[in-house]
Amino acid sequence: MGYVICFFSMLWALVWLAQSMARHGKQIWGKALPDSAERKRRSCGWLLLGLNFLLLWYLLGLALALLIWLGYATIASLIIALVLSYQPRWLRLPGL
């Protein structure tokens, strides 16, 4: 169960980081986000990535956690890249 939580939190964090970039934010929302919203999304995305790594480290140890974390980041990045290419509005997450 912890692996599933880690994967979806990785996906969520990378979506927040994509939303914090001006170009991707325009793709997703149709307009540029205010600087404060971009900063909030960026900081929440990095915080969630760090917490995700710490959870994996707690569950698996350092070496395996790093390997799994990078694998999850790769898969989540590919998913987000495909969604940004074809249906960017699907990345509108509630909150923040």
C-alpha positions as MATLAB code, in Angstrom:
seq = 'MGYVICFFSMLWALVWLAQSMARHGKQIWGKALPDSAERKRRSCGWLLLGLNFLLLWYLLGLALALLIWLGYATIASLIIALVLSYQPRWLRLPGL';
ca = [
       0.000    0.000    0.000;
       2.891    2.363    0.746;
       4.184    2.017   -2.819;
       0.850    3.103   -4.285;
       0.707    6.117   -1.977;
       4.261    7.050   -2.928;
       3.564    6.790   -6.650;
       0.426    8.927   -6.553;
       2.045   11.498   -4.273;
       4.941   11.652   -6.762;
       2.447   12.216   -9.566;
       0.657   14.904   -7.539;
       3.949   16.661   -6.706;
       5.091   16.713  -10.331;
       1.719   18.080  -11.434;
       2.156   20.917   -8.921;
       5.638   21.566  -10.271;
       4.297   21.607  -13.838;
       1.584   24.052  -12.808;
       4.216   26.315  -11.242;
       5.978   26.790  -14.590;
       4.621   29.706  -16.593;
       4.354   27.870  -19.914;
       2.695   24.761  -18.513;
       0.457   26.853  -16.278;
      -0.838   28.606  -19.395;
      -1.479   25.244  -21.034;
      -3.395   23.940  -18.028;
      -5.332   27.005  -16.889;
      -5.528   28.969  -20.136;
      -3.868   31.999  -18.521;
      -0.758   32.804  -16.544;
      -1.052   32.229  -12.822;
      -0.115   34.950  -10.342;
       3.416   34.757   -8.948;
       2.153   33.900   -5.474;
       0.213   30.898   -6.817;
       3.252   29.726   -8.779;
       5.468   29.991   -5.696;
       2.945   28.125   -3.568;
       2.639   25.293   -6.098;
       6.408   25.066   -6.514;
       7.072   24.913   -2.774;
       4.295   22.359   -2.201;
       5.589   20.235   -5.078;
       9.160   20.178   -3.751;
       7.949   19.528   -0.211;
       5.833   16.596   -1.347;
       8.753   15.181   -3.363;
      10.939   15.335   -0.273;
       8.319   13.738    1.959;
       7.795   11.056   -0.643;
      11.503   10.226   -0.596;
      11.582   10.172    3.209;
       8.645    7.766    3.296;
      10.359    5.442    0.831;
      13.592    5.702    2.820;
      11.716    4.716    5.964;
      10.055    1.771    4.218;
      12.989    0.464    2.151;
      16.336    1.881    3.208;
      18.424    4.425    1.361;
      19.659    2.543   -1.707;
      16.379    0.926   -2.699;
      14.427    4.086   -1.836;
      16.547    6.122   -4.222;
      16.086    3.588   -6.994;
      12.294    3.350   -6.539;
      11.958    7.128   -6.141;
      13.797    7.811   -9.405;
      11.754    5.146  -11.185;
       8.503    6.636   -9.939;
       9.699   10.106  -10.985;
      10.462    8.831  -14.473;
       7.087    7.132  -14.921;
       5.171   10.086  -13.460;
       7.081   12.541  -15.684;
       6.225   10.551  -18.784;
       2.550   10.451  -17.804;
       2.483   14.195  -17.190;
       4.301   14.900  -20.470;
       1.741   12.874  -22.407;
      -1.192   14.518  -20.641;
       0.317   17.979  -21.205;
       0.652   17.172  -24.893;
      -2.884   15.937  -25.479;
      -5.233   16.967  -22.631;
      -3.552   19.606  -20.432;
      -6.824   20.571  -18.744;
      -6.889   17.167  -17.026;
      -4.104   18.470  -14.783;
      -6.315   21.010  -13.042;
      -6.050   19.862   -9.466;
      -8.350   21.212   -6.784;
      -6.920   23.186   -3.924;
      -4.020   25.564   -3.634;
];
